[in-house]
Tab-separated table of C-alpha atoms in Angstrom:
chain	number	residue	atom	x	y	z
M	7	UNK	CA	0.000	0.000	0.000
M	8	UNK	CA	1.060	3.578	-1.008
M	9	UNK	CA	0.260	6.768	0.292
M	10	UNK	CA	0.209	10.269	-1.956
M	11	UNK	CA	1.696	12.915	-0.327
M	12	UNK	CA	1.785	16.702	-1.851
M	13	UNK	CA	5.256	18.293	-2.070
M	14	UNK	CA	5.593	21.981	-0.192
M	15	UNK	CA	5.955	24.372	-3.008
M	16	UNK	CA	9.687	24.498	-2.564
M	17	UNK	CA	9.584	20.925	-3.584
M	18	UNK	CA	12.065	19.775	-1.310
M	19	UNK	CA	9.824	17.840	0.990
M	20	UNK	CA	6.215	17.045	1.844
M	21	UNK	CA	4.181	19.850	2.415
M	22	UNK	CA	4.172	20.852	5.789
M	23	UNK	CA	0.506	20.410	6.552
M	24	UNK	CA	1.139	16.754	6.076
M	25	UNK	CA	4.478	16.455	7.937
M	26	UNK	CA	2.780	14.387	10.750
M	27	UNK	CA	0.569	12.133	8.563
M	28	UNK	CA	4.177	11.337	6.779
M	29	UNK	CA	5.962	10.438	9.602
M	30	UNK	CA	3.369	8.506	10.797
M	31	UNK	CA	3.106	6.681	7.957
M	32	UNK	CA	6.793	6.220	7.883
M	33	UNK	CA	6.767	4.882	11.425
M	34	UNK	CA	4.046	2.412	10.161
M	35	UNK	CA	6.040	1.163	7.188
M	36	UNK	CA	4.029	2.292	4.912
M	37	UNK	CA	5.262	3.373	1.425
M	38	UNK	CA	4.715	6.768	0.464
M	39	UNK	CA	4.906	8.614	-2.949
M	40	UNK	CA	5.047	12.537	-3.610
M	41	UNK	CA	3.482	14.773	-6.373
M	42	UNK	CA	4.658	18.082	-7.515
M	43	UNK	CA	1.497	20.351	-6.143
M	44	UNK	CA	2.873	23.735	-7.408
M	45	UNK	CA	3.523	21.833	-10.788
M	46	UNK	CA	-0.231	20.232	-10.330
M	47	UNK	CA	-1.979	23.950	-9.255
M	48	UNK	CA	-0.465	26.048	-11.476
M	49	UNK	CA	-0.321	24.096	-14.516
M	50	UNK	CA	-2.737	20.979	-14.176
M	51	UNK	CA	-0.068	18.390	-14.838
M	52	UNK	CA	1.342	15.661	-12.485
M	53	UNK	CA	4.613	14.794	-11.508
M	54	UNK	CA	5.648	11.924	-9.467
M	55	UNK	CA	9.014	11.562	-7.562
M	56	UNK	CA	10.698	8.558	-8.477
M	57	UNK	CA	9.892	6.381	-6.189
M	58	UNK	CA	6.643	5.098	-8.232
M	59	UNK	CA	4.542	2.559	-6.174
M	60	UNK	CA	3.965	-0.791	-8.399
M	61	UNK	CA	1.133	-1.040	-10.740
M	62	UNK	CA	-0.536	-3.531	-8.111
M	63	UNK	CA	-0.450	-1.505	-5.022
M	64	UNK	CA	-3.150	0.424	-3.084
M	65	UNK	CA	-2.749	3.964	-3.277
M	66	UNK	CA	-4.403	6.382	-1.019
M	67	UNK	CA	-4.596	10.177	-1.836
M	68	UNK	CA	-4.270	12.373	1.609
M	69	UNK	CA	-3.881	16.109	0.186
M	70	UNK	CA	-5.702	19.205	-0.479
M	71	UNK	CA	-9.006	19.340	-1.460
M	72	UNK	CA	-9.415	19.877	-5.220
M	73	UNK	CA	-13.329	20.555	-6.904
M	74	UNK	CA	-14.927	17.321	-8.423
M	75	UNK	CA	-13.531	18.298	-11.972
M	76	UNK	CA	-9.688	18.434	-11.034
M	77	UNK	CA	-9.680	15.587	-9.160
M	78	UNK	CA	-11.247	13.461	-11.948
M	79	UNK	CA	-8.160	15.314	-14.843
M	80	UNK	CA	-5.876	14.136	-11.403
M	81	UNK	CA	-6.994	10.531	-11.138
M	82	UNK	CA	-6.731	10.510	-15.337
M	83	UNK	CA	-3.691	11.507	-15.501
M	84	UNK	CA	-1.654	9.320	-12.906
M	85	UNK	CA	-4.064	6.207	-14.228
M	86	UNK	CA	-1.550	7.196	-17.487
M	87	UNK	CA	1.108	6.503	-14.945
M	88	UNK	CA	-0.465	3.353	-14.133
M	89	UNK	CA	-1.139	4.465	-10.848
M	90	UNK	CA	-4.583	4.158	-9.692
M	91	UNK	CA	-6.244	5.846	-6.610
M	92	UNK	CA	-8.124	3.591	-4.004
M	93	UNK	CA	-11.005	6.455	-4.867
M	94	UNK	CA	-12.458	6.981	-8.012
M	95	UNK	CA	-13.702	10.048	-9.080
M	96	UNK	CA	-17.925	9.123	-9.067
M	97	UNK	CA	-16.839	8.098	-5.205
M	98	UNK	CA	-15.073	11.310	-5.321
M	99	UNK	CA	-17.528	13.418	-6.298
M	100	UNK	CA	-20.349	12.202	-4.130
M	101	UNK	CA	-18.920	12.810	-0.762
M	102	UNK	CA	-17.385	15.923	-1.468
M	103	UNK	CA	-20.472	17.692	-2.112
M	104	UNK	CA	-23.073	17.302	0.320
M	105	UNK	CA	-25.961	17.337	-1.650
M	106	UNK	CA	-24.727	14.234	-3.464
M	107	UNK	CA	-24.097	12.128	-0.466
M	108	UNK	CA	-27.196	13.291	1.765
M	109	UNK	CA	-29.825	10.856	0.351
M	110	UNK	CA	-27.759	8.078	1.996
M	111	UNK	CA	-27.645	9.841	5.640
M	112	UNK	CA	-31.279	11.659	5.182
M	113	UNK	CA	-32.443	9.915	8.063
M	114	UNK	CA	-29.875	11.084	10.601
M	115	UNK	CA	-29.128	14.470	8.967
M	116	UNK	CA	-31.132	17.893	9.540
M	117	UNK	CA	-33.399	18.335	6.211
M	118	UNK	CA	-31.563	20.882	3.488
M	119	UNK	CA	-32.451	22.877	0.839
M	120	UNK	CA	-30.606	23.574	-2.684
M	121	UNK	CA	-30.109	26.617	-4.754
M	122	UNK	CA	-28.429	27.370	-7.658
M	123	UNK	CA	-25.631	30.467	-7.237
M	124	UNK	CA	-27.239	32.094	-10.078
M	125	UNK	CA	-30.734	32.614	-8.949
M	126	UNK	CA	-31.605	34.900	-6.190
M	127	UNK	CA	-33.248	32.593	-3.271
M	128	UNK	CA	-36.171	33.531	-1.722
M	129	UNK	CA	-35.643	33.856	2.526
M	130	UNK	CA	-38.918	32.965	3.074
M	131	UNK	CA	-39.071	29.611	1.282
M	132	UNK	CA	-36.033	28.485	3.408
M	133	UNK	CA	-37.380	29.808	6.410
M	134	UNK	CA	-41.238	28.307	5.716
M	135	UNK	CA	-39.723	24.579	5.252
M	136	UNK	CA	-36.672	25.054	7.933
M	137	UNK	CA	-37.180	27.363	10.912
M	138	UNK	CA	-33.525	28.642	11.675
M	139	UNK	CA	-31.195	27.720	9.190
M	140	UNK	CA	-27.372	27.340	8.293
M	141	UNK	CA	-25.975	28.724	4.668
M	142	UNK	CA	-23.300	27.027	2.933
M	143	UNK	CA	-21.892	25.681	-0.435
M	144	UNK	CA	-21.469	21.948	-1.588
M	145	UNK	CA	-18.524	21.772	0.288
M	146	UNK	CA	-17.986	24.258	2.938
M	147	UNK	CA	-19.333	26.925	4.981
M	148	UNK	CA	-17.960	29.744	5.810
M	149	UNK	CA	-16.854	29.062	9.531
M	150	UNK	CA	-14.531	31.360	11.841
M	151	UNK	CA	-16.034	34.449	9.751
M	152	UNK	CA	-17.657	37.291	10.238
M	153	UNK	CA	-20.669	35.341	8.104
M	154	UNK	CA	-23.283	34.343	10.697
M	155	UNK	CA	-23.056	30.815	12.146
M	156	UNK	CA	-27.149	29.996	11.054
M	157	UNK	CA	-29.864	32.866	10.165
M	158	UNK	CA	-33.093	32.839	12.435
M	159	UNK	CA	-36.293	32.252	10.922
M	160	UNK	CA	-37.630	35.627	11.050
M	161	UNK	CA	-34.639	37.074	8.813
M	162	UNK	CA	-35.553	39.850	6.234
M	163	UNK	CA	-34.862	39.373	2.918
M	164	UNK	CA	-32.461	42.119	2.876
M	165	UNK	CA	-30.337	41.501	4.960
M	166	UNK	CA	-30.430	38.042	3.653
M	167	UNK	CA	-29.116	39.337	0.494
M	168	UNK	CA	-26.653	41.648	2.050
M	169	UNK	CA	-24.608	38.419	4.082
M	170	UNK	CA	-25.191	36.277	1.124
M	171	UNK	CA	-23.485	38.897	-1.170
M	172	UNK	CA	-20.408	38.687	1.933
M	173	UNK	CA	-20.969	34.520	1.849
M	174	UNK	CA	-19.549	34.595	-2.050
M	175	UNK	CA	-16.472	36.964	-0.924
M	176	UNK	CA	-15.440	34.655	1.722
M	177	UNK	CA	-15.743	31.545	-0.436
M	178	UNK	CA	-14.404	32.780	-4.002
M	179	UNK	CA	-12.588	30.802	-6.182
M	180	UNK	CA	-13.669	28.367	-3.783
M	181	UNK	CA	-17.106	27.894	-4.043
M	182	UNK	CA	-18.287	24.815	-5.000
M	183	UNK	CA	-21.947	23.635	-6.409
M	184	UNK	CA	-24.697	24.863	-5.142
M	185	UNK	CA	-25.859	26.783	-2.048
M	186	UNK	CA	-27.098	24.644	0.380
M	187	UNK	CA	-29.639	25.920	3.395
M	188	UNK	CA	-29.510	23.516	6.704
M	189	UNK	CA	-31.831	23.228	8.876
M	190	UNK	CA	-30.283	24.487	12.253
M	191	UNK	CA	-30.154	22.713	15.069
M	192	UNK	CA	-28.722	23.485	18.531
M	193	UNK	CA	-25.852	21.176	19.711
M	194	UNK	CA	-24.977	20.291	23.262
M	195	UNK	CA	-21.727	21.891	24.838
M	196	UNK	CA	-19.604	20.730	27.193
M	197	UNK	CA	-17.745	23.464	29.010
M	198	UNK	CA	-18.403	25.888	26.002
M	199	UNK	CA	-17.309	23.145	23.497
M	200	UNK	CA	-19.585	21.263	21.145
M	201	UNK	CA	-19.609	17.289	21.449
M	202	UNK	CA	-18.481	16.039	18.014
M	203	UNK	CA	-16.833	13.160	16.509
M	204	UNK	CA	-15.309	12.707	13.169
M	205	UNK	CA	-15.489	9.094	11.763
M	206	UNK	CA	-12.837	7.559	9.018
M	207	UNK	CA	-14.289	4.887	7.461
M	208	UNK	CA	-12.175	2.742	5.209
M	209	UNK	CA	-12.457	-0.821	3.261
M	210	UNK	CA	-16.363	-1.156	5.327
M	211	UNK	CA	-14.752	-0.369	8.324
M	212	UNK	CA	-14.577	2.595	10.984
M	213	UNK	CA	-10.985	3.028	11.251
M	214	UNK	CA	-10.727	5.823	13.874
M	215	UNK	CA	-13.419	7.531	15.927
M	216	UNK	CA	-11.896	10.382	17.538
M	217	UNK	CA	-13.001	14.007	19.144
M	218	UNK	CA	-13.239	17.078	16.939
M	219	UNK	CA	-13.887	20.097	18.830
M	220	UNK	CA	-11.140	19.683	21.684
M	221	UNK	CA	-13.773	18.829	23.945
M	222	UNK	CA	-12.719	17.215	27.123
M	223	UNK	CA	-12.577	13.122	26.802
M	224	UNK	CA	-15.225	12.320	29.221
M	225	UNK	CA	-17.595	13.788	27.009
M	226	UNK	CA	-20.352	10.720	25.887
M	227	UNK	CA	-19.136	8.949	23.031
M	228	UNK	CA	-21.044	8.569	20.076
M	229	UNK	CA	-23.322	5.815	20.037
M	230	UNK	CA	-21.430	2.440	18.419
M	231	UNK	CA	-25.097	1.693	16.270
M	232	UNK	CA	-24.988	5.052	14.758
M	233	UNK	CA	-21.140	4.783	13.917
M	234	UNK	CA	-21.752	1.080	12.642
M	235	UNK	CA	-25.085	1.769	10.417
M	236	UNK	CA	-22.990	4.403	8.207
M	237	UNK	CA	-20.157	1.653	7.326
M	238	UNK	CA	-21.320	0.890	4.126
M	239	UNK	CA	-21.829	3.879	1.701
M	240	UNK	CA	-20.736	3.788	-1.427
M	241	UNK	CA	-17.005	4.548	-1.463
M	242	UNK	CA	-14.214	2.980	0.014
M	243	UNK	CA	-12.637	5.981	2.124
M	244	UNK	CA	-14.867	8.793	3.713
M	245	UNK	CA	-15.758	10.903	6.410
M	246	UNK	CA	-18.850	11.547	8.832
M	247	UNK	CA	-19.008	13.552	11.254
M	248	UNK	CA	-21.632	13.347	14.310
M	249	UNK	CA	-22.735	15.471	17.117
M	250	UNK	CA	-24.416	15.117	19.971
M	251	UNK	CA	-28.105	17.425	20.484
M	252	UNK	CA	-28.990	19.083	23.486
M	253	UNK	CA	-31.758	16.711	23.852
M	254	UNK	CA	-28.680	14.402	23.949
M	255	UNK	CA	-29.803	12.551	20.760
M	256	UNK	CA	-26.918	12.343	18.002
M	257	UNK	CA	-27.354	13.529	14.387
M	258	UNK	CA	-25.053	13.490	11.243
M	259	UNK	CA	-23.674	17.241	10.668
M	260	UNK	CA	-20.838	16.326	7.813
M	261	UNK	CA	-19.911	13.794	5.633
M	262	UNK	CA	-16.406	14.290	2.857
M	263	UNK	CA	-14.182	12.269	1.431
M	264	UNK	CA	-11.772	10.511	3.293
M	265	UNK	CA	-9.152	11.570	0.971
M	266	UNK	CA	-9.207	15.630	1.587
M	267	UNK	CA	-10.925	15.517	4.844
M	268	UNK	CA	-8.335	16.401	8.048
M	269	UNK	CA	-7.689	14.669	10.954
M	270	UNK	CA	-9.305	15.608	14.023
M	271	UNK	CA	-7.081	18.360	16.464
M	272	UNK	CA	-4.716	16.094	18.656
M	273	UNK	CA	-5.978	12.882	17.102
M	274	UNK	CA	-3.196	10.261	16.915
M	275	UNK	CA	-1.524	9.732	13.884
M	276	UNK	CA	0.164	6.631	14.564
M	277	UNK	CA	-2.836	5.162	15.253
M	278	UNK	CA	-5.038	6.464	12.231
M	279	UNK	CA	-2.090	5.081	9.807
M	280	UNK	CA	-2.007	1.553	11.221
M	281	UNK	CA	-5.600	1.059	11.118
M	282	UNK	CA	-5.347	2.564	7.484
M	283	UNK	CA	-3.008	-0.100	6.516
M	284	UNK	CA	-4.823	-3.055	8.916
M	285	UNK	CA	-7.903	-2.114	7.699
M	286	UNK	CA	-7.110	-3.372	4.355
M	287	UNK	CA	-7.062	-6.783	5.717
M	288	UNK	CA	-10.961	-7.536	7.198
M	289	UNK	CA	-9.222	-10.278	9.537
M	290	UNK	CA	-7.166	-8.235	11.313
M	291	UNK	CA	-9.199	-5.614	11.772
M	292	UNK	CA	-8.905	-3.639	15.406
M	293	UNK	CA	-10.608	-0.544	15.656
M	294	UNK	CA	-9.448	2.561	18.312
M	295	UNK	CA	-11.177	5.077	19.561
M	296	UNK	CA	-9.403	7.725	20.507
């Protein structure tokens, strides 16, 4: 099994917001393969150091997020190499946008609503069918903004437009899809921090289960059924992410790829990279929650 690692722009060395997956994946003995990212963003081609993985191994893309599109010319172009990703792009492209993966979580998801960028949405539709609602794209939101973390029910359209005109600054060349209206709903907090835990599944199996909001670790876990009924969606590496309600019922508040989607603040690398490369065999299989 290989893993894809971008280089730092310098190309001298694996980026640095990867540094600790790489070691840990070093320490694990797992074989690991760089690209040329400033060769990749700034003219869409792909270079591979020399140490080229065999045609027969599994290789796992952990980099930057790239729109449905570019990773699709990406996967194309080191399939020329005869290097093929563990996720292909239709996988790809339906847990990277929401929209695409949210018929498969529906049931344990707050209801959403989707607009297309170009038409001018209507406040009061959202508001009729959701109450208080979130804004964001396909992709992201635009967290640790001035943008407003979810718009009560009673919001004018004005100033609707006015924040939704700031939502398309913040997310510029960024934007992805469509914008997508969430229903809001309250989570519980635990000495000011939100209970929520971000899932890797990989291979059918829930390789690491571990806190993502720095919230204490005495926190309630999320429940086991609810981890272990979302083990089976159609890819082979993803994300979901769950939190915990103030009625203390849980609820599905993400889902990405497993590919682009970070690890959790202070989860343990060492960890996540063995179960990656365990969790390729079924038998020995031994999931940690951290």
């Amino acid at each position: 099994m290989t893993i894809l690692f971008p280089l730092d722009y310098s190309g001298t060395g694996v980026d640095r917001a990867f540094t600790d997956e790489y070691n840990a994946a070093i320490e694990n003995d797992i074989s690991v393969v760089f690209f040329d990212q400033k060769l990749w963003d700034t003219e869409k081609q792909v270079k591979i150091d020399l140490s080229i993985p065999k045609a027969d191994d599994i290789v796992i893309y952990r980099g930057w997020m790239m729109k449905p599109e570019e990773y699709r010319v990406f996967y194309q172009l080191l399939s020329e190499k005869n290097i093929y990703l563990l996720t292909i792009p239709d996988a790809y492209e339906r847990f990277h946008l929401f929209p695409n993966v949210y018929k498969y979580i529906k049931k344990d998801t707050p209801p959403i609503l989707q607009f297309s960028p170009k038409d001018r949405i209507d406040v009061s539709k959202i508001e009729k069918s959701l109450g208080d609602f979130m804004i964001k794209d396909s992709v992201k939101s635009a967290k640790n903004t001035d943008f407003p973390k979810y718009f009560k029910k009673d919001t004018s359209q004005h100033e609707f437009d006015r924040w939704m005109k700031r939502f398309y600054e913040i997310r510029g060349t960024l934007f992805t899809g469509n914008i997508i209206a969430k229903k809001y709903v309250p989570l519980k907090q635990y000495a000011g921090k939100t209970n929520e835990f971000r899932v890797f599944y990989l291979n059918g199996f829930p390789i690491s289960i571990s806190r993502n909001s720095l919230q204490d670790n005495i926190t309630p876990m999320v429940p086991d059924n609810l981890v272990n009924k979302y083990s089976n969606l159609p890819s082979l590496f993803y994300t979901v992410d769950y939190a915990e309600l103030e009625n203390e019922s849980w609820v599905i508040i993400e889902a990405g790829d497993g590919g682009v989607s970070g690890p959790s603040p202070d989860q343990n690398l060492f960890s996540f990279y063995r179960n990656i490369k365990i969790a390729m065999d079924k038998d020995d299989y031994i999931q940690e929650i951290e």
